[in-house]
Amino acid sequence: MDDNALINQKINQAVEILTEIGIDTWLTFVRETNAGGDPILPLIYGHDLTWQSALILTSSGKKIAVVGRFEKETAESLGAYQVLGYDEGISEVLRSTLMDLKPQFVAVNTSKNDVLADGLSHGMYGLLTDYLAGTGLAENLVSAERLIGALRARKTPLEIERIKTAVRTTEEIYRQTFDFLSVDKTEIEVAEFMHRQVKIRGLETAWETASCPAVNAGPDTPVGHGAPTEIRIKPGHIVHFDFGVKENGYCSDIQRVVYMLRSDEDHAPLEVQHGFRTIVQAIQQAVAAIQPGVMGIEIDAIARAVVIDAGYPEFKYATGHQMGRIVHDGGTLLGPKWERYGNLPEQVIEPGHVYTIEPGLMVPAYGYIGIEEDILVTESGAIFLSEPQTELILLR
Amino acid sequence: MDDNALINQKINQAVEILTEIGIDTWLTFVRETNAGGDPILPLIYGHDLTWQSALILTSSGKKIAVVGRFEKETAESLGAYQVLGYDEGISEVLRSTLMDLKPQFVAVNTSKNDVLADGLSHGMYGLLTDYLAGTGLAENLVSAERLIGALRARKTPLEIERIKTAVRTTEEIYRQTFDFLSVDKTEIEVAEFMHRQVKIRGLETAWETASCPAVNAGPDTPVGHGAPTEIRIKPGHIVHFDFGVKENGYCSDIQRVVYMLRSDEDHAPLEVQHGFRTIVQAIQQAVAAIQPGVMGIEIDAIARAVVIDAGYPEFKYATGHQMGRIVHDGGTLLGPKWERYGNLPEQVIEPGHVYTIEPGLMVPAYGYIGIEEDILVTESGAIFLSEPQTELILLR
């Protein structure tokens, strides 16, 4: 029921954004979503759809779902859509429904830049243009990228509450993990402990469980999206974590670092401290610069410069991404202008956006330092959703 | 490890099918698969991929993965692919890798007919043709529909074992459920009992949990893909179930029917018996006709005719679908020639295919009768993987 309320809010928000961006009609066209499906569905529908189905929203507030007859009741239970059922084929009812709306544009879920605005498969795009042949509508298909980017990015109060809950849970599991952590445990053993904490709470990891958490002990561990290894935690290791949960459909994504003291140490070596302070500074400066209207690329440049100016190699990924129903939630990216990021770094930051901030660097002979905080953009700048790590955690 | 063995088998099978169908090169092109992704990935890769990534297989046996550098180790751990990592953008290495192969055709995952062969989004298709501009390769893109259809459909011995295990588990949960079933329980209570049995075993339901199982008690329950309701089971009700599990990555999908005897009854009313025998006959006749080389539409017509000839309305869905990693596993469909089924009913049945057979009908005043069996096609015809229901289950 709470879910239905949230979905109805997002649907109404979509109607507002349609007006704002001057597109009159938005069509989400899907089938057998159980096999993957369009990532927009959890936001505006909340169930799988089996036969070819269309969700249509207009800037004038019309909300129409065309679904297979067996799914009519489910569609109606959401209380948002006028539901049209069909039996043998969708083409006729889809065509006539769209023609009645006399749309100037029909925005569809296709985007070269943003995977989350690109839920329309190439085959379904072909089917759609076949179905619309002769209506003149196929020529007015446009990308819903801006709409979907805004809809995913502008979190409602209900969505922010859910993200906060996921962040709190993640911090709690981190605390338990730091109590559990000790010399001679393997990365895999630590990851298994964290998986148990996720399972006990009836939750899922925020991304593929095999690499959530990432646990990186010392200088020889492969850093990236890989799975934890049999490497054992030793004194003199930096231990780096990247971890998040999905709770009530919303994600967290937090990195933390620990230093394992050697028997003769009571603080971390200077080069480890230097690396740690560099990352904390990169985060603080990036977060301080976040304001509505700023482009993602500007924030990325700030964090990136702090790391490079301190004498470290440039990190090979974006400083931060949006977070929501999916851990990499698309739209504006706090990233550099690299081919694989498309135009996302040049899009702007708005109130209600939630980002990660996650610069990183390698300290030779000790290991990887990456800290990742989750932040919310407000009218007056960013606030931390996670309690930022500003001190290196020292364990034996 | 067992998973890796299975994936390596499927990759080798794909190479053989490429030769068989006369296509030299197959390209799977994906990004951020965590947001939905291409349904082929579990068969030929088994992990998520984050940055734009390409899996390339050729009829000459080349197996190349182009992935973001952070995922190189994961890709290599599969032991199947020659792995090329990249940093800022995939286009250059992808273009040169493909050009070195001098392909006549490049099959990509796009299909109007089959959702499972349609994993390439329209935006990614556009990116791919941008990247290949000037190479002449963009003009030689063809659909991998036949390849993917065959690869998903032709189950290896390891895959058949996994499906059998999922079928056995489903039958076990049905037995427990029939012990649990009694007058005055609601559909929701029965579904919750079944969900607990799935959870206890650490499994998932074969499709969206909200409607797996479907539980339909009596004549007034909404039949279809909807969720169970607060309707209470009463004497004189047919109780219909549609349920399956996903175990070790493979699905089952079985329907069963129970009749709740009234206090003065010791067998079901004649019209219920007639409906039940009609469905059992439709299944038996359809299964008996299954042979390699027969088209799906021919089997559908047999089951459909039995139901219509017995005086019932035509069921408004296909008689059967393939089953595998996904409960509706694509390719040849035992269905009628309706728009929404595309060309799938005209494709042929082959050894190693696994199908459901699931005709249904309504018995006015009593409820819905649908039985669904899972079968395997062999060289000499079909064998049941599920133990077929040939007697109506009578409970009080």
PDB file of N, CA and C in Angstrom, chain A residues 213-297:
ATOM      1  N   PRO A 213      29.707  -7.238  -0.434  1.00  0.00           N
ATOM      2  CA  PRO A 213      30.744  -6.213  -0.452  1.00  0.00           C
ATOM      3  C   PRO A 213      31.921  -6.591  -1.345  1.00  0.00           C
ATOM      4  N   ALA A 214      32.632  -5.541  -1.841  1.00  0.00           N
ATOM      5  CA  ALA A 214      34.028  -5.710  -2.197  1.00  0.00           C
ATOM      6  C   ALA A 214      34.815  -5.605  -0.900  1.00  0.00           C
ATOM      7  N   VAL A 215      35.784  -6.500  -0.728  1.00  0.00           N
ATOM      8  CA  VAL A 215      36.689  -6.434   0.426  1.00  0.00           C
ATOM      9  C   VAL A 215      38.093  -6.517  -0.145  1.00  0.00           C
ATOM     10  N   ASN A 216      38.904  -5.495   0.107  1.00  0.00           N
ATOM     11  CA  ASN A 216      40.253  -5.451  -0.471  1.00  0.00           C
ATOM     12  C   ASN A 216      41.266  -5.310   0.639  1.00  0.00           C
ATOM     13  N   ALA A 217      42.038  -6.374   0.877  1.00  0.00           N
ATOM     14  CA  ALA A 217      43.013  -6.378   1.961  1.00  0.00           C
ATOM     15  C   ALA A 217      44.421  -6.266   1.393  1.00  0.00           C
ATOM     16  N   GLY A 218      45.083  -5.178   1.712  1.00  0.00           N
ATOM     17  CA  GLY A 218      46.497  -5.045   1.367  1.00  0.00           C
ATOM     18  C   GLY A 218      46.745  -4.658  -0.071  1.00  0.00           C
ATOM     19  N   PRO A 219      48.035  -4.661  -0.438  1.00  0.00           N
ATOM     20  CA  PRO A 219      48.434  -4.108  -1.739  1.00  0.00           C
ATOM     21  C   PRO A 219      48.217  -5.058  -2.922  1.00  0.00           C
ATOM     22  N   ASP A 220      48.029  -6.359  -2.670  1.00  0.00           N
ATOM     23  CA  ASP A 220      48.021  -7.315  -3.784  1.00  0.00           C
ATOM     24  C   ASP A 220      46.628  -7.738  -4.231  1.00  0.00           C
ATOM     25  N   THR A 221      45.617  -7.258  -3.545  1.00  0.00           N
ATOM     26  CA  THR A 221      44.249  -7.659  -3.871  1.00  0.00           C
ATOM     27  C   THR A 221      43.810  -6.945  -5.151  1.00  0.00           C
ATOM     28  N   PRO A 222      43.054  -7.625  -6.004  1.00  0.00           N
ATOM     29  CA  PRO A 222      42.568  -6.953  -7.214  1.00  0.00           C
ATOM     30  C   PRO A 222      41.432  -5.994  -6.861  1.00  0.00           C
ATOM     31  N   VAL A 223      41.649  -4.705  -7.104  1.00  0.00           N
ATOM     32  CA  VAL A 223      40.630  -3.705  -6.768  1.00  0.00           C
ATOM     33  C   VAL A 223      39.704  -3.512  -7.960  1.00  0.00           C
ATOM     34  N   GLY A 224      38.428  -3.430  -7.722  1.00  0.00           N
ATOM     35  CA  GLY A 224      37.503  -3.176  -8.822  1.00  0.00           C
ATOM     36  C   GLY A 224      36.156  -3.759  -8.476  1.00  0.00           C
ATOM     37  N   HIS A 225      35.500  -4.306  -9.454  1.00  0.00           N
ATOM     38  CA  HIS A 225      34.182  -4.875  -9.182  1.00  0.00           C
ATOM     39  C   HIS A 225      34.254  -6.357  -8.897  1.00  0.00           C
ATOM     40  N   GLY A 226      35.454  -6.879  -8.650  1.00  0.00           N
ATOM     41  CA  GLY A 226      35.605  -8.316  -8.509  1.00  0.00           C
ATOM     42  C   GLY A 226      35.148  -8.839  -7.157  1.00  0.00           C
ATOM     43  N   ALA A 227      35.152 -10.152  -7.034  1.00  0.00           N
ATOM     44  CA  ALA A 227      34.734 -10.822  -5.815  1.00  0.00           C
ATOM     45  C   ALA A 227      35.890 -10.837  -4.821  1.00  0.00           C
ATOM     46  N   PRO A 228      35.577 -10.893  -3.525  1.00  0.00           N
ATOM     47  CA  PRO A 228      36.616 -11.057  -2.506  1.00  0.00           C
ATOM     48  C   PRO A 228      37.410 -12.342  -2.755  1.00  0.00           C
ATOM     49  N   THR A 229      38.649 -12.346  -2.282  1.00  0.00           N
ATOM     50  CA  THR A 229      39.560 -13.469  -2.551  1.00  0.00           C
ATOM     51  C   THR A 229      39.934 -14.185  -1.255  1.00  0.00           C
ATOM     52  N   GLU A 230      40.835 -15.168  -1.381  1.00  0.00           N
ATOM     53  CA  GLU A 230      41.339 -15.908  -0.215  1.00  0.00           C
ATOM     54  C   GLU A 230      42.483 -15.157   0.480  1.00  0.00           C
ATOM     55  N   ILE A 231      42.781 -13.939   0.018  1.00  0.00           N
ATOM     56  CA  ILE A 231      43.859 -13.161   0.659  1.00  0.00           C
ATOM     57  C   ILE A 231      43.504 -12.915   2.128  1.00  0.00           C
ATOM     58  N   ARG A 232      44.508 -13.140   3.002  1.00  0.00           N
ATOM     59  CA  ARG A 232      44.289 -12.961   4.447  1.00  0.00           C
ATOM     60  C   ARG A 232      44.693 -11.559   4.886  1.00  0.00           C
ATOM     61  N   ILE A 233      43.902 -11.008   5.778  1.00  0.00           N
ATOM     62  CA  ILE A 233      44.192  -9.685   6.336  1.00  0.00           C
ATOM     63  C   ILE A 233      45.427  -9.788   7.224  1.00  0.00           C
ATOM     64  N   LYS A 234      46.380  -8.890   7.002  1.00  0.00           N
ATOM     65  CA  LYS A 234      47.638  -8.920   7.753  1.00  0.00           C
ATOM     66  C   LYS A 234      47.903  -7.555   8.368  1.00  0.00           C
ATOM     67  N   PRO A 235      48.706  -7.504   9.446  1.00  0.00           N
ATOM     68  CA  PRO A 235      49.128  -6.200   9.960  1.00  0.00           C
ATOM     69  C   PRO A 235      49.819  -5.427   8.840  1.00  0.00           C
ATOM     70  N   GLY A 236      49.561  -4.134   8.785  1.00  0.00           N
ATOM     71  CA  GLY A 236      50.139  -3.313   7.712  1.00  0.00           C
ATOM     72  C   GLY A 236      49.267  -3.238   6.474  1.00  0.00           C
ATOM     73  N   HIS A 237      48.101  -3.886   6.504  1.00  0.00           N
ATOM     74  CA  HIS A 237      47.160  -3.809   5.382  1.00  0.00           C
ATOM     75  C   HIS A 237      46.186  -2.647   5.559  1.00  0.00           C
ATOM     76  N   ILE A 238      45.953  -1.929   4.465  1.00  0.00           N
ATOM     77  CA  ILE A 238      44.713  -1.158   4.388  1.00  0.00           C
ATOM     78  C   ILE A 238      43.622  -2.152   3.981  1.00  0.00           C
ATOM     79  N   VAL A 239      42.486  -2.133   4.680  1.00  0.00           N
ATOM     80  CA  VAL A 239      41.353  -2.968   4.260  1.00  0.00           C
ATOM     81  C   VAL A 239      40.244  -2.029   3.789  1.00  0.00           C
ATOM     82  N   HIS A 240      39.861  -2.208   2.557  1.00  0.00           N
ATOM     83  CA  HIS A 240      38.901  -1.319   1.909  1.00  0.00           C
ATOM     84  C   HIS A 240      37.603  -2.088   1.629  1.00  0.00           C
ATOM     85  N   PHE A 241      36.470  -1.446   1.880  1.00  0.00           N
ATOM     86  CA  PHE A 241      35.154  -2.062   1.669  1.00  0.00           C
ATOM     87  C   PHE A 241      34.310  -1.193   0.739  1.00  0.00           C
ATOM     88  N   ASP A 242      33.524  -1.847  -0.082  1.00  0.00           N
ATOM     89  CA  ASP A 242      32.511  -1.163  -0.893  1.00  0.00           C
ATOM     90  C   ASP A 242      31.247  -1.999  -0.762  1.00  0.00           C
ATOM     91  N   PHE A 243      30.186  -1.401  -0.239  1.00  0.00           N
ATOM     92  CA  PHE A 243      29.048  -2.215   0.195  1.00  0.00           C
ATOM     93  C   PHE A 243      27.772  -1.376   0.249  1.00  0.00           C
ATOM     94  N   GLY A 244      26.663  -1.997  -0.016  1.00  0.00           N
ATOM     95  CA  GLY A 244      25.367  -1.343   0.137  1.00  0.00           C
ATOM     96  C   GLY A 244      24.264  -2.380   0.209  1.00  0.00           C
ATOM     97  N   VAL A 245      23.101  -1.960   0.662  1.00  0.00           N
ATOM     98  CA  VAL A 245      21.943  -2.851   0.706  1.00  0.00           C
ATOM     99  C   VAL A 245      20.806  -2.239  -0.102  1.00  0.00           C
ATOM    100  N   LYS A 246      19.862  -3.100  -0.454  1.00  0.00           N
ATOM    101  CA  LYS A 246      18.602  -2.629  -1.031  1.00  0.00           C
ATOM    102  C   LYS A 246      17.528  -2.924   0.008  1.00  0.00           C
ATOM    103  N   GLU A 247      16.859  -1.858   0.474  1.00  0.00           N
ATOM    104  CA  GLU A 247      15.848  -2.011   1.527  1.00  0.00           C
ATOM    105  C   GLU A 247      14.589  -1.279   1.087  1.00  0.00           C
ATOM    106  N   ASN A 248      13.452  -1.939   1.125  1.00  0.00           N
ATOM    107  CA  ASN A 248      12.208  -1.349   0.603  1.00  0.00           C
ATOM    108  C   ASN A 248      12.376  -0.819  -0.812  1.00  0.00           C
ATOM    109  N   GLY A 249      13.199  -1.502  -1.592  1.00  0.00           N
ATOM    110  CA  GLY A 249      13.347  -1.123  -2.997  1.00  0.00           C
ATOM    111  C   GLY A 249      14.370  -0.027  -3.262  1.00  0.00           C
ATOM    112  N   TYR A 250      15.026   0.495  -2.237  1.00  0.00           N
ATOM    113  CA  TYR A 250      15.993   1.590  -2.430  1.00  0.00           C
ATOM    114  C   TYR A 250      17.374   1.204  -1.894  1.00  0.00           C
ATOM    115  N   CYS A 251      18.409   1.772  -2.526  1.00  0.00           N
ATOM    116  CA  CYS A 251      19.795   1.348  -2.295  1.00  0.00           C
ATOM    117  C   CYS A 251      20.602   2.327  -1.460  1.00  0.00           C
ATOM    118  N   SER A 252      21.667   1.790  -0.875  1.00  0.00           N
ATOM    119  CA  SER A 252      22.753   2.575  -0.296  1.00  0.00           C
ATOM    120  C   SER A 252      24.030   2.093  -0.964  1.00  0.00           C
ATOM    121  N   ASP A 253      25.102   2.867  -0.815  1.00  0.00           N
ATOM    122  CA  ASP A 253      26.373   2.521  -1.464  1.00  0.00           C
ATOM    123  C   ASP A 253      27.468   3.298  -0.734  1.00  0.00           C
ATOM    124  N   ILE A 254      28.219   2.607   0.107  1.00  0.00           N
ATOM    125  CA  ILE A 254      29.173   3.275   1.002  1.00  0.00           C
ATOM    126  C   ILE A 254      30.502   2.528   0.978  1.00  0.00           C
ATOM    127  N   GLN A 255      31.611   3.255   0.882  1.00  0.00           N
ATOM    128  CA  GLN A 255      32.945   2.662   1.020  1.00  0.00           C
ATOM    129  C   GLN A 255      33.580   3.131   2.323  1.00  0.00           C
ATOM    130  N   ARG A 256      34.303   2.228   2.950  1.00  0.00           N
ATOM    131  CA  ARG A 256      35.001   2.547   4.187  1.00  0.00           C
ATOM    132  C   ARG A 256      36.394   1.955   4.141  1.00  0.00           C
ATOM    133  N   VAL A 257      37.318   2.545   4.911  1.00  0.00           N
ATOM    134  CA  VAL A 257      38.682   2.000   4.992  1.00  0.00           C
ATOM    135  C   VAL A 257      39.135   1.848   6.440  1.00  0.00           C
ATOM    136  N   VAL A 258      39.870   0.773   6.623  1.00  0.00           N
ATOM    137  CA  VAL A 258      40.412   0.401   7.932  1.00  0.00           C
ATOM    138  C   VAL A 258      41.912   0.219   7.740  1.00  0.00           C
ATOM    139  N   TYR A 259      42.695   0.530   8.755  1.00  0.00           N
ATOM    140  CA  TYR A 259      44.123   0.173   8.708  1.00  0.00           C
ATOM    141  C   TYR A 259      44.413  -0.815   9.841  1.00  0.00           C
ATOM    142  N   MET A 260      45.103  -1.908   9.495  1.00  0.00           N
ATOM    143  CA  MET A 260      45.449  -2.933  10.486  1.00  0.00           C
ATOM    144  C   MET A 260      46.846  -2.617  11.029  1.00  0.00           C
ATOM    145  N   LEU A 261      46.882  -2.179  12.288  1.00  0.00           N
ATOM    146  CA  LEU A 261      48.148  -1.753  12.895  1.00  0.00           C
ATOM    147  C   LEU A 261      49.118  -2.925  13.036  1.00  0.00           C
ATOM    148  N   ARG A 262      50.394  -2.641  12.774  1.00  0.00           N
ATOM    149  CA  ARG A 262      51.435  -3.618  13.085  1.00  0.00           C
ATOM    150  C   ARG A 262      51.725  -3.538  14.584  1.00  0.00           C
ATOM    151  N   SER A 263      52.359  -4.585  15.133  1.00  0.00           N
ATOM    152  CA  SER A 263      52.496  -4.656  16.593  1.00  0.00           C
ATOM    153  C   SER A 263      53.245  -3.446  17.155  1.00  0.00           C
ATOM    154  N   ASP A 264      54.136  -2.879  16.356  1.00  0.00           N
ATOM    155  CA  ASP A 264      54.917  -1.747  16.872  1.00  0.00           C
ATOM    156  C   ASP A 264      54.299  -0.392  16.494  1.00  0.00           C
ATOM    157  N   GLU A 265      53.084  -0.399  15.962  1.00  0.00           N
ATOM    158  CA  GLU A 265      52.471   0.866  15.524  1.00  0.00           C
ATOM    159  C   GLU A 265      51.321   1.263  16.453  1.00  0.00           C
ATOM    160  N   ASP A 266      51.167   2.544  16.710  1.00  0.00           N
ATOM    161  CA  ASP A 266      49.911   2.990  17.315  1.00  0.00           C
ATOM    162  C   ASP A 266      49.190   3.999  16.430  1.00  0.00           C
ATOM    163  N   HIS A 267      49.746   4.254  15.256  1.00  0.00           N
ATOM    164  CA  HIS A 267      48.986   4.992  14.242  1.00  0.00           C
ATOM    165  C   HIS A 267      49.427   4.490  12.866  1.00  0.00           C
ATOM    166  N   ALA A 268      48.713   4.900  11.857  1.00  0.00           N
ATOM    167  CA  ALA A 268      49.020   4.414  10.509  1.00  0.00           C
ATOM    168  C   ALA A 268      50.281   5.092   9.995  1.00  0.00           C
ATOM    169  N   PRO A 269      51.030   4.443   9.096  1.00  0.00           N
ATOM    170  CA  PRO A 269      52.209   5.072   8.503  1.00  0.00           C
ATOM    171  C   PRO A 269      51.834   6.384   7.811  1.00  0.00           C
ATOM    172  N   LEU A 270      52.797   7.265   7.686  1.00  0.00           N
ATOM    173  CA  LEU A 270      52.518   8.592   7.144  1.00  0.00           C
ATOM    174  C   LEU A 270      51.915   8.545   5.745  1.00  0.00           C
ATOM    175  N   GLU A 271      52.419   7.632   4.901  1.00  0.00           N
ATOM    176  CA  GLU A 271      51.879   7.603   3.531  1.00  0.00           C
ATOM    177  C   GLU A 271      50.420   7.151   3.510  1.00  0.00           C
ATOM    178  N   VAL A 272      50.040   6.301   4.466  1.00  0.00           N
ATOM    179  CA  VAL A 272      48.633   5.886   4.556  1.00  0.00           C
ATOM    180  C   VAL A 272      47.786   7.072   5.043  1.00  0.00           C
ATOM    181  N   GLN A 273      48.301   7.768   6.038  1.00  0.00           N
ATOM    182  CA  GLN A 273      47.580   8.949   6.540  1.00  0.00           C
ATOM    183  C   GLN A 273      47.415  10.000   5.431  1.00  0.00           C
ATOM    184  N   HIS A 274      48.468  10.179   4.668  1.00  0.00           N
ATOM    185  CA  HIS A 274      48.425  11.182   3.592  1.00  0.00           C
ATOM    186  C   HIS A 274      47.364  10.817   2.552  1.00  0.00           C
ATOM    187  N   GLY A 275      47.350   9.547   2.182  1.00  0.00           N
ATOM    188  CA  GLY A 275      46.346   9.084   1.222  1.00  0.00           C
ATOM    189  C   GLY A 275      44.942   9.267   1.778  1.00  0.00           C
ATOM    190  N   PHE A 276      44.762   8.910   3.041  1.00  0.00           N
ATOM    191  CA  PHE A 276      43.444   9.011   3.658  1.00  0.00           C
ATOM    192  C   PHE A 276      42.983  10.468   3.700  1.00  0.00           C
ATOM    193  N   ARG A 277      43.890  11.368   4.136  1.00  0.00           N
ATOM    194  CA  ARG A 277      43.503  12.779   4.233  1.00  0.00           C
ATOM    195  C   ARG A 277      43.177  13.354   2.852  1.00  0.00           C
ATOM    196  N   THR A 278      43.904  12.881   1.853  1.00  0.00           N
ATOM    197  CA  THR A 278      43.650  13.352   0.483  1.00  0.00           C
ATOM    198  C   THR A 278      42.225  13.011   0.047  1.00  0.00           C
ATOM    199  N   ILE A 279      41.825  11.790   0.319  1.00  0.00           N
ATOM    200  CA  ILE A 279      40.477  11.372  -0.088  1.00  0.00           C
ATOM    201  C   ILE A 279      39.407  12.115   0.709  1.00  0.00           C
ATOM    202  N   VAL A 280      39.633  12.273   2.005  1.00  0.00           N
ATOM    203  CA  VAL A 280      38.662  13.015   2.822  1.00  0.00           C
ATOM    204  C   VAL A 280      38.527  14.446   2.286  1.00  0.00           C
ATOM    205  N   GLN A 281      39.675  15.058   1.960  1.00  0.00           N
ATOM    206  CA  GLN A 281      39.633  16.417   1.413  1.00  0.00           C
ATOM    207  C   GLN A 281      38.920  16.483   0.065  1.00  0.00           C
ATOM    208  N   ALA A 282      39.200  15.504  -0.783  1.00  0.00           N
ATOM    209  CA  ALA A 282      38.552  15.475  -2.098  1.00  0.00           C
ATOM    210  C   ALA A 282      37.038  15.415  -1.916  1.00  0.00           C
ATOM    211  N   ILE A 283      36.595  14.610  -0.963  1.00  0.00           N
ATOM    212  CA  ILE A 283      35.148  14.490  -0.711  1.00  0.00           C
ATOM    213  C   ILE A 283      34.600  15.807  -0.152  1.00  0.00           C
ATOM    214  N   GLN A 284      35.285  16.348   0.839  1.00  0.00           N
ATOM    215  CA  GLN A 284      34.772  17.567   1.483  1.00  0.00           C
ATOM    216  C   GLN A 284      34.672  18.709   0.473  1.00  0.00           C
ATOM    217  N   GLN A 285      35.698  18.855  -0.363  1.00  0.00           N
ATOM    218  CA  GLN A 285      35.686  19.966  -1.328  1.00  0.00           C
ATOM    219  C   GLN A 285      34.614  19.758  -2.393  1.00  0.00           C
ATOM    220  N   ALA A 286      34.460  18.517  -2.840  1.00  0.00           N
ATOM    221  CA  ALA A 286      33.426  18.234  -3.847  1.00  0.00           C
ATOM    222  C   ALA A 286      32.042  18.506  -3.264  1.00  0.00           C
ATOM    223  N   VAL A 287      31.797  18.032  -2.056  1.00  0.00           N
ATOM    224  CA  VAL A 287      30.476  18.187  -1.444  1.00  0.00           C
ATOM    225  C   VAL A 287      30.179  19.670  -1.205  1.00  0.00           C
ATOM    226  N   ALA A 288      31.201  20.419  -0.784  1.00  0.00           N
ATOM    227  CA  ALA A 288      31.002  21.844  -0.509  1.00  0.00           C
ATOM    228  C   ALA A 288      30.618  22.609  -1.777  1.00  0.00           C
ATOM    229  N   ALA A 289      31.048  22.107  -2.939  1.00  0.00           N
ATOM    230  CA  ALA A 289      30.793  22.813  -4.195  1.00  0.00           C
ATOM    231  C   ALA A 289      29.442  22.466  -4.818  1.00  0.00           C
ATOM    232  N   ILE A 290      28.801  21.454  -4.271  1.00  0.00           N
ATOM    233  CA  ILE A 290      27.531  21.013  -4.875  1.00  0.00           C
ATOM    234  C   ILE A 290      26.437  22.050  -4.613  1.00  0.00           C
ATOM    235  N   GLN A 291      25.820  22.492  -5.684  1.00  0.00           N
ATOM    236  CA  GLN A 291      24.703  23.452  -5.630  1.00  0.00           C
ATOM    237  C   GLN A 291      23.768  23.124  -6.782  1.00  0.00           C
ATOM    238  N   PRO A 292      22.487  23.354  -6.614  1.00  0.00           N
ATOM    239  CA  PRO A 292      21.593  23.210  -7.764  1.00  0.00           C
ATOM    240  C   PRO A 292      22.096  24.071  -8.920  1.00  0.00           C
ATOM    241  N   GLY A 293      22.067  23.529 -10.128  1.00  0.00           N
ATOM    242  CA  GLY A 293      22.471  24.286 -11.308  1.00  0.00           C
ATOM    243  C   GLY A 293      23.892  24.010 -11.767  1.00  0.00           C
ATOM    244  N   VAL A 294      24.708  23.439 -10.874  1.00  0.00           N
ATOM    245  CA  VAL A 294      26.086  23.099 -11.242  1.00  0.00           C
ATOM    246  C   VAL A 294      26.076  21.819 -12.087  1.00  0.00           C
ATOM    247  N   MET A 295      26.983  21.730 -13.072  1.00  0.00           N
ATOM    248  CA  MET A 295      27.075  20.501 -13.879  1.00  0.00           C
ATOM    249  C   MET A 295      27.889  19.439 -13.141  1.00  0.00           C
ATOM    250  N   GLY A 296      27.558  18.194 -13.392  1.00  0.00           N
ATOM    251  CA  GLY A 296      28.271  17.086 -12.759  1.00  0.00           C
ATOM    252  C   GLY A 296      29.765  17.136 -12.989  1.00  0.00           C
ATOM    253  N   ILE A 297      30.157  17.499 -14.184  1.00  0.00           N
ATOM    254  CA  ILE A 297      31.570  17.503 -14.557  1.00  0.00           C
ATOM    255  C   ILE A 297      32.375  18.482 -13.685  1.00  0.00           C
TER     256      ILE A 297
END
